[in-house]
Amino acid sequence: MHVALVQVAVASKFAGGGISRSTQARARLLVDAGHSVTVLGSFADPNEAPPAPGVRLIHVPRLHRIPRRIPALDEILHGYRLGRWLRRHGEGIDLVDVQEPNLAPGVFAACETRGFRKAHTLNLTALAGAGRFSSREAHLHRRINLAAARRAELNLAISQFVLELYRDAGVPDSKLALVYNALDDMPRIERPGDAPARALWVGRMVPGKGILEAVDAARRALESFPALTFDFVGSGPLEAAGRERAGKETRIRFHGHLREPEALEALWRQATLFLCTTEHETFGRVLAEAMQAGLACVATDLPVLREVLGETGLYAPHGETETAAAKLVELAQDPARRERLGASARERAQREFGLETSKAQLLAAYERFATP
């Protein structure tokens, strides 16, 4: 089967504008299973290297530059440009999997013209929480998400939480399948029993990700346990506000957006705790990666994060920074418990979100639509 994964990549101060990590992982899984893969999108670097041998990258430049206040319209227009490429050059493609709902109208129109099967990966959805959208944007995104899901023949939900959101919105079970985001293999990180308590936060510093709440929790935790240190990785429009809130506190360090994987890997190895303060999420990939790194985690008490972390971590309600700080201090003061939670979190991440598990889910879903 020849699968085309269609995504949009936008270069910004906090995102490289290349192939997304979830798309890379899906391409590798499909190639490993013997399928042909084309990744179609617009990339900051038109000569970006494929994520695996045998993956074909097609760069389609964006012609429109809609003002940033209405980015969804820009992506919708670009979807029709991607659809034009599929009409002209899509020979041999059996199934098209759209990774971004805003691309679906134009891409699905081309699929219906050419007879390609239509799949939609439910990655980003306003149904999971409108914290980063205005009320008008949230309404628009909800309509686009649901229209794409109803038009697709198959919807791949990246968590059971997301699957149930779409089921409750009227998308039939026959069009829904659960496929967790695959985690790349990460070697076990051995930490000495006397490793100092060091907390890590990783994410885009945008509304809804809880960066300011995380800094507040860090400052409160340091009042009770001065030996703690905090590393914040990522950038975005709220980075300056986060740095300002941290003030001159030297035990809170901001690293910005780390483009080199080795730099982030070094921080995974040095950390012993992970803090996840997001307000809404559809899966929580960075939390799953922290689990895979063997870190004891303190996460926002959300249904989807409980689905990911299970009983292997601690929770605090969103916005209750005093509770989050207390949980961090609780783990910082108990190295043995930290180690136990980190080990059980890694085992859960490998079992539930490892490559083999995700591959089995993905292939079982695609097999329903293998015949063009």
Short mmCIF file of C-alpha atoms in Angstrom, two decimals:
data_model
loop_
_atom_site.label_atom_id
_atom_site.label_comp_id
_atom_site.label_asym_id
_atom_site.label_seq_id
_atom_site.Cartn_x
_atom_site.Cartn_y
_atom_site.Cartn_z
CA MET A 1 0.00 0.00 0.00
CA HIS A 2 1.21 3.52 -0.81
CA VAL A 3 0.24 5.99 1.93
CA ALA A 4 0.54 9.77 1.61
CA LEU A 5 0.89 11.61 4.92
CA VAL A 6 -0.17 15.23 4.42
CA GLN A 7 0.90 17.83 6.96
CA VAL A 8 1.56 21.53 7.17
CA ALA A 9 4.81 22.83 8.67
CA VAL A 10 5.06 26.46 9.72
CA ALA A 11 8.42 27.94 10.73
CA SER A 12 8.21 30.12 13.82
CA LYS A 13 10.30 31.16 16.80
CA PHE A 14 9.30 28.01 18.68
CA ALA A 15 8.89 25.43 15.90
CA GLY A 16 11.40 24.46 13.26
CA GLY A 17 8.89 24.14 10.44
CA GLY A 18 10.01 20.65 9.47
CA ILE A 19 8.33 17.26 9.51
CA SER A 20 6.50 16.88 12.80
CA ARG A 21 7.75 14.19 15.16
CA SER A 22 4.43 12.34 15.06
CA THR A 23 4.53 12.30 11.23
CA GLN A 24 8.13 11.09 11.29
CA ALA A 25 7.20 8.25 13.65
CA ARG A 26 4.22 7.22 11.51
CA ALA A 27 6.31 7.24 8.33
CA ARG A 28 8.94 5.02 9.94
CA LEU A 29 6.33 2.55 11.18
CA LEU A 30 4.76 2.25 7.73
CA VAL A 31 8.08 1.78 5.95
CA ASP A 32 9.12 -0.80 8.51
CA ALA A 33 5.90 -2.70 7.74
CA GLY A 34 6.72 -2.72 4.00
CA HIS A 35 4.50 0.13 2.78
CA SER A 36 5.49 3.04 0.54
CA VAL A 37 5.23 6.49 2.12
CA THR A 38 5.07 10.02 0.72
CA VAL A 39 5.10 12.99 3.10
CA LEU A 40 3.48 15.98 1.46
CA GLY A 41 3.69 19.45 2.98
CA SER A 42 5.46 22.78 3.10
CA PHE A 43 8.72 22.77 5.02
CA ALA A 44 11.04 25.52 6.20
CA ASP A 45 13.87 23.61 4.51
CA PRO A 46 12.78 22.23 1.10
CA ASN A 47 15.80 19.90 1.20
CA GLU A 48 15.02 18.40 4.60
CA ALA A 49 16.25 14.82 4.94
CA PRO A 50 13.57 12.08 4.96
CA PRO A 51 12.89 10.52 8.37
CA ALA A 52 13.71 7.03 7.03
CA PRO A 53 15.07 5.41 3.85
CA GLY A 54 12.29 4.90 1.35
CA VAL A 55 10.21 7.89 2.48
CA ARG A 56 9.58 10.40 -0.29
CA LEU A 57 9.29 14.07 0.71
CA ILE A 58 7.32 16.48 -1.48
CA HIS A 59 7.71 20.16 -0.66
CA VAL A 60 4.82 22.33 -1.89
CA PRO A 61 5.55 26.02 -1.20
CA ARG A 62 2.92 28.14 0.49
CA LEU A 63 1.78 30.94 -1.80
CA HIS A 64 -0.64 32.70 0.54
CA ARG A 65 0.41 34.78 3.49
CA ILE A 66 -2.75 35.43 5.42
CA PRO A 67 -2.34 37.64 8.55
CA ARG A 68 -1.40 35.64 11.66
CA ARG A 69 -4.69 36.54 13.34
CA ILE A 70 -6.51 34.13 11.01
CA PRO A 71 -3.95 31.33 10.40
CA ALA A 72 -6.69 28.73 9.82
CA LEU A 73 -7.66 30.45 6.54
CA ASP A 74 -4.04 30.30 5.36
CA GLU A 75 -3.94 26.55 6.05
CA ILE A 76 -7.29 25.94 4.33
CA LEU A 77 -6.06 27.68 1.17
CA HIS A 78 -2.82 25.73 1.31
CA GLY A 79 -4.83 22.51 1.57
CA TYR A 80 -6.28 23.19 -1.89
CA ARG A 81 -2.76 23.73 -3.22
CA LEU A 82 -1.69 20.37 -1.77
CA GLY A 83 -4.82 18.84 -3.28
CA ARG A 84 -3.81 20.21 -6.69
CA TRP A 85 -0.49 18.36 -6.39
CA LEU A 86 -2.33 15.12 -5.53
CA ARG A 87 -4.60 15.49 -8.58
CA ARG A 88 -1.63 15.94 -10.91
CA HIS A 89 1.02 13.68 -9.40
CA GLY A 90 -0.72 11.20 -7.11
CA GLU A 91 -0.22 8.12 -9.27
CA GLY A 92 0.09 4.96 -7.21
CA ILE A 93 -1.25 6.43 -3.96
CA ASP A 94 -3.86 4.27 -2.22
CA LEU A 95 -4.63 6.19 0.96
CA VAL A 96 -4.13 9.81 2.06
CA ASP A 97 -3.83 10.49 5.79
CA VAL A 98 -4.31 14.20 6.62
CA GLN A 99 -2.46 15.26 9.76
CA GLU A 100 -4.03 18.73 10.05
CA PRO A 101 -7.82 19.29 9.89
CA ASN A 102 -7.49 22.69 8.20
CA LEU A 103 -5.93 20.97 5.17
CA ALA A 104 -8.76 18.48 4.84
CA PRO A 105 -11.24 20.42 2.62
CA GLY A 106 -8.80 20.85 -0.27
CA VAL A 107 -6.99 17.53 0.18
CA PHE A 108 -10.17 15.48 0.51
CA ALA A 109 -11.65 17.12 -2.59
CA ALA A 110 -8.64 15.86 -4.55
CA CYS A 111 -8.95 12.40 -3.00
CA GLU A 112 -12.57 12.16 -4.11
CA THR A 113 -11.59 13.18 -7.64
CA ARG A 114 -8.76 10.61 -7.83
CA GLY A 115 -10.44 7.83 -5.85
CA PHE A 116 -7.95 7.82 -2.95
CA ARG A 117 -9.15 6.55 0.41
CA LYS A 118 -9.40 9.35 3.00
CA ALA A 119 -7.99 9.11 6.52
CA HIS A 120 -7.73 11.85 9.14
CA THR A 121 -5.40 11.75 12.13
CA LEU A 122 -7.02 13.48 15.09
CA ASN A 123 -3.91 15.28 16.38
CA LEU A 124 -5.04 18.85 17.05
CA THR A 125 -8.62 19.49 17.98
CA ALA A 126 -10.60 22.34 19.51
CA LEU A 127 -12.88 19.67 20.95
CA ALA A 128 -10.17 18.90 23.53
CA GLY A 129 -10.12 22.41 24.94
CA ALA A 130 -10.26 25.91 23.55
CA GLY A 131 -7.69 27.45 25.87
CA ARG A 132 -5.44 28.66 23.08
CA PHE A 133 -8.28 29.93 20.85
CA SER A 134 -10.60 32.88 21.03
CA SER A 135 -14.29 31.95 21.16
CA ARG A 136 -14.64 32.73 17.44
CA GLU A 137 -11.58 30.65 16.55
CA ALA A 138 -12.73 27.79 18.77
CA HIS A 139 -16.09 27.68 16.96
CA LEU A 140 -14.35 27.70 13.56
CA HIS A 141 -11.86 24.99 14.55
CA ARG A 142 -14.61 22.82 15.99
CA ARG A 143 -16.59 23.00 12.75
CA ILE A 144 -13.50 22.22 10.65
CA ASN A 145 -12.49 19.30 12.89
CA LEU A 146 -15.92 17.71 12.83
CA ALA A 147 -16.42 18.27 9.09
CA ALA A 148 -13.08 16.57 8.37
CA ALA A 149 -13.89 13.66 10.69
CA ARG A 150 -17.29 13.07 9.07
CA ARG A 151 -15.89 13.32 5.56
CA ALA A 152 -13.01 10.90 6.20
CA GLU A 153 -13.49 7.17 5.89
CA LEU A 154 -11.15 6.53 8.81
CA ASN A 155 -10.20 8.71 11.80
CA LEU A 156 -7.12 7.80 13.80
CA ALA A 157 -7.53 9.09 17.36
CA ILE A 158 -4.23 9.51 19.24
CA SER A 159 -5.89 8.79 22.60
CA GLN A 160 -9.02 7.12 23.92
CA PHE A 161 -9.99 10.54 25.31
CA VAL A 162 -10.00 12.04 21.79
CA LEU A 163 -11.83 9.03 20.34
CA GLU A 164 -14.65 9.50 22.84
CA LEU A 165 -14.86 13.23 22.11
CA TYR A 166 -15.55 12.52 18.45
CA ARG A 167 -17.87 9.64 19.23
CA ASP A 168 -19.89 11.94 21.50
CA ALA A 169 -19.93 14.52 18.67
CA GLY A 170 -21.66 12.03 16.38
CA VAL A 171 -18.80 10.43 14.42
CA PRO A 172 -19.72 6.71 14.12
CA ASP A 173 -17.53 4.01 15.66
CA SER A 174 -17.03 2.49 12.21
CA LYS A 175 -14.95 5.57 11.32
CA LEU A 176 -12.86 5.66 14.52
CA ALA A 177 -9.73 3.79 15.55
CA LEU A 178 -7.28 4.26 18.43
CA VAL A 179 -3.62 4.68 17.39
CA TYR A 180 -1.34 6.08 20.07
CA ASN A 181 1.55 8.32 19.05
CA ALA A 182 4.62 6.12 18.70
CA LEU A 183 7.63 6.99 20.86
CA ASP A 184 11.09 6.60 19.41
CA ASP A 185 13.26 4.10 21.25
CA MET A 186 15.15 5.74 24.11
CA PRO A 187 17.88 3.82 25.94
CA ARG A 188 17.42 3.36 29.67
CA ILE A 189 18.95 6.23 31.63
CA GLU A 190 20.79 5.11 34.75
CA ARG A 191 20.79 7.71 37.52
CA PRO A 192 22.77 7.38 40.75
CA GLY A 193 20.65 7.01 43.88
CA ASP A 194 22.07 10.23 45.28
CA ALA A 195 21.33 12.26 42.12
CA PRO A 196 20.19 15.78 43.08
CA ALA A 197 16.55 16.72 42.63
CA ARG A 198 16.31 18.49 39.28
CA ALA A 199 12.96 19.24 37.64
CA LEU A 200 12.38 19.66 33.90
CA TRP A 201 9.57 21.39 31.95
CA VAL A 202 9.43 21.03 28.15
CA GLY A 203 6.90 22.58 25.79
CA ARG A 204 5.77 25.45 23.62
CA MET A 205 5.44 28.61 25.68
CA VAL A 206 1.99 29.48 24.38
CA PRO A 207 -1.41 29.96 26.05
CA GLY A 208 -2.82 26.69 27.34
CA LYS A 209 0.53 25.02 28.07
CA GLY A 210 0.79 26.43 31.59
CA ILE A 211 4.25 27.97 31.41
CA LEU A 212 3.42 30.77 33.87
CA GLU A 213 1.80 28.32 36.28
CA ALA A 214 4.91 26.13 36.04
CA VAL A 215 7.18 29.04 36.99
CA ASP A 216 4.92 29.91 39.92
CA ALA A 217 5.01 26.28 41.09
CA ALA A 218 8.80 26.26 40.78
CA ARG A 219 9.15 29.39 42.93
CA ARG A 220 6.83 27.96 45.60
CA ALA A 221 8.71 24.64 45.61
CA LEU A 222 12.03 26.42 46.10
CA GLU A 223 10.69 28.14 49.20
CA SER A 224 10.20 24.70 50.81
CA PHE A 225 13.12 22.83 49.25
CA PRO A 226 15.95 25.18 48.26
CA ALA A 227 18.10 22.34 46.87
CA LEU A 228 15.77 21.91 43.87
CA THR A 229 16.69 23.28 40.44
CA PHE A 230 14.42 23.79 37.43
CA ASP A 231 15.14 23.68 33.69
CA PHE A 232 12.60 25.17 31.25
CA VAL A 233 12.93 24.17 27.58
CA GLY A 234 10.95 25.78 24.77
CA SER A 235 10.02 29.18 23.44
CA GLY A 236 7.03 31.12 22.23
CA PRO A 237 5.07 34.31 22.90
CA LEU A 238 4.95 33.71 26.68
CA GLU A 239 8.67 33.05 27.11
CA ALA A 240 9.45 36.65 28.06
CA ALA A 241 6.64 36.65 30.64
CA GLY A 242 7.95 33.40 32.08
CA ARG A 243 11.47 34.76 32.41
CA GLU A 244 10.14 37.93 34.02
CA ARG A 245 8.11 35.93 36.52
CA ALA A 246 11.19 33.85 37.41
CA GLY A 247 13.05 37.10 38.13
CA LYS A 248 16.65 36.74 39.21
CA GLU A 249 16.15 33.26 40.65
CA THR A 250 19.29 31.39 39.51
CA ARG A 251 17.82 27.97 40.33
CA ILE A 252 15.27 28.47 37.51
CA ARG A 253 16.99 28.26 34.12
CA PHE A 254 15.47 28.94 30.70
CA HIS A 255 17.14 27.18 27.75
CA GLY A 256 14.95 28.40 24.87
CA HIS A 257 14.15 26.21 21.87
CA LEU A 258 16.77 23.45 21.57
CA ARG A 259 17.17 22.55 17.91
CA GLU A 260 19.86 19.92 18.52
CA PRO A 261 18.41 16.63 19.86
CA GLU A 262 21.61 16.04 21.83
CA ALA A 263 21.03 19.18 23.92
CA LEU A 264 17.56 18.04 25.02
CA GLU A 265 18.82 14.49 25.57
CA ALA A 266 21.42 15.84 28.00
CA LEU A 267 18.69 17.50 30.04
CA TRP A 268 16.59 14.30 30.05
CA ARG A 269 19.62 12.55 31.57
CA GLN A 270 20.28 15.20 34.20
CA ALA A 271 16.64 15.53 35.33
CA THR A 272 15.04 13.45 38.06
CA LEU A 273 11.57 15.07 38.00
CA PHE A 274 9.21 16.25 35.28
CA LEU A 275 6.52 18.92 35.56
CA CYS A 276 3.60 19.02 33.08
CA THR A 277 1.25 21.97 33.61
CA THR A 278 -0.76 21.97 30.37
CA GLU A 279 -4.38 23.14 30.51
CA HIS A 280 -5.62 20.87 27.71
CA GLU A 281 -4.06 18.12 25.60
CA THR A 282 -5.02 15.48 23.06
CA PHE A 283 -2.29 13.01 24.07
CA GLY A 284 0.63 14.59 25.91
CA ARG A 285 3.61 13.36 23.91
CA VAL A 286 6.16 15.22 26.00
CA LEU A 287 4.75 13.61 29.16
CA ALA A 288 5.07 10.17 27.55
CA GLU A 289 8.67 11.01 26.60
CA ALA A 290 9.41 12.02 30.20
CA MET A 291 8.00 8.68 31.33
CA GLN A 292 10.19 6.91 28.78
CA ALA A 293 13.19 8.78 30.19
CA GLY A 294 12.38 7.27 33.59
CA LEU A 295 11.36 10.51 35.32
CA ALA A 296 8.95 10.79 38.22
CA CYS A 297 6.18 13.06 36.88
CA VAL A 298 3.83 15.65 38.35
CA ALA A 299 1.07 16.41 35.83
CA THR A 300 -2.12 18.42 35.50
CA ASP A 301 -5.10 16.34 36.58
CA LEU A 302 -6.71 15.90 33.15
CA PRO A 303 -8.48 12.74 31.89
CA VAL A 304 -6.12 12.40 28.92
CA LEU A 305 -2.99 12.78 31.08
CA ARG A 306 -4.33 10.16 33.49
CA GLU A 307 -4.80 7.93 30.45
CA VAL A 308 -1.11 8.40 29.61
CA LEU A 309 0.50 8.50 33.06
CA GLY A 310 -1.86 6.18 34.93
CA GLU A 311 -0.80 5.44 38.50
CA THR A 312 2.88 6.04 37.82
CA GLY A 313 2.89 9.75 38.75
CA LEU A 314 1.28 12.47 40.84
CA TYR A 315 -1.37 15.01 39.83
CA ALA A 316 -2.36 18.58 40.65
CA PRO A 317 -5.46 20.47 39.41
CA HIS A 318 -4.71 23.03 36.72
CA GLY A 319 -3.79 26.40 38.15
CA GLU A 320 -3.26 25.13 41.71
CA THR A 321 0.43 25.96 41.78
CA GLU A 322 0.70 25.42 45.53
CA THR A 323 -0.48 21.81 45.11
CA ALA A 324 1.92 21.22 42.20
CA ALA A 325 4.77 22.65 44.27
CA ALA A 326 3.91 20.41 47.21
CA LYS A 327 3.94 17.32 44.95
CA LEU A 328 7.34 18.30 43.56
CA VAL A 329 8.77 18.79 47.04
CA GLU A 330 7.25 15.48 48.16
CA LEU A 331 9.19 13.66 45.43
CA ALA A 332 12.32 15.78 45.77
CA GLN A 333 12.59 14.72 49.42
CA ASP A 334 12.10 11.01 48.69
CA PRO A 335 14.71 9.69 46.19
CA ALA A 336 13.59 6.07 46.62
CA ARG A 337 10.00 6.89 45.69
CA ARG A 338 11.21 9.02 42.78
CA GLU A 339 13.15 6.06 41.46
CA ARG A 340 10.22 3.65 41.84
CA LEU A 341 7.80 5.97 40.06
CA GLY A 342 10.31 6.69 37.29
CA ALA A 343 10.92 2.98 36.67
CA SER A 344 7.20 2.15 36.56
CA ALA A 345 6.55 5.14 34.27
CA ARG A 346 9.22 3.96 31.82
CA GLU A 347 7.80 0.44 31.80
CA ARG A 348 4.30 1.81 31.11
CA ALA A 349 5.53 4.08 28.30
CA GLN A 350 7.39 1.23 26.60
CA ARG A 351 4.40 -1.09 26.89
CA GLU A 352 1.59 1.31 25.91
CA PHE A 353 3.28 3.73 23.49
CA GLY A 354 6.29 1.83 22.16
CA LEU A 355 6.93 1.30 18.46
CA GLU A 356 5.56 -2.24 18.31
CA THR A 357 2.30 -1.34 20.08
CA SER A 358 1.70 1.70 17.87
CA LYS A 359 2.60 -0.24 14.74
CA ALA A 360 0.06 -2.97 15.55
CA GLN A 361 -2.67 -0.36 16.15
CA LEU A 362 -1.81 1.58 13.00
CA LEU A 363 -1.68 -1.41 10.66
CA ALA A 364 -4.91 -2.86 12.05
CA ALA A 365 -6.63 0.47 11.34
CA TYR A 366 -5.18 0.90 7.84
CA GLU A 367 -6.02 -2.67 6.85
CA ARG A 368 -9.70 -1.71 6.80
CA PHE A 369 -8.90 0.60 3.86
CA ALA A 370 -6.02 -1.16 2.16
CA THR A 371 -7.91 -1.64 -1.09
CA PRO A 372 -8.07 1.57 -3.17
#
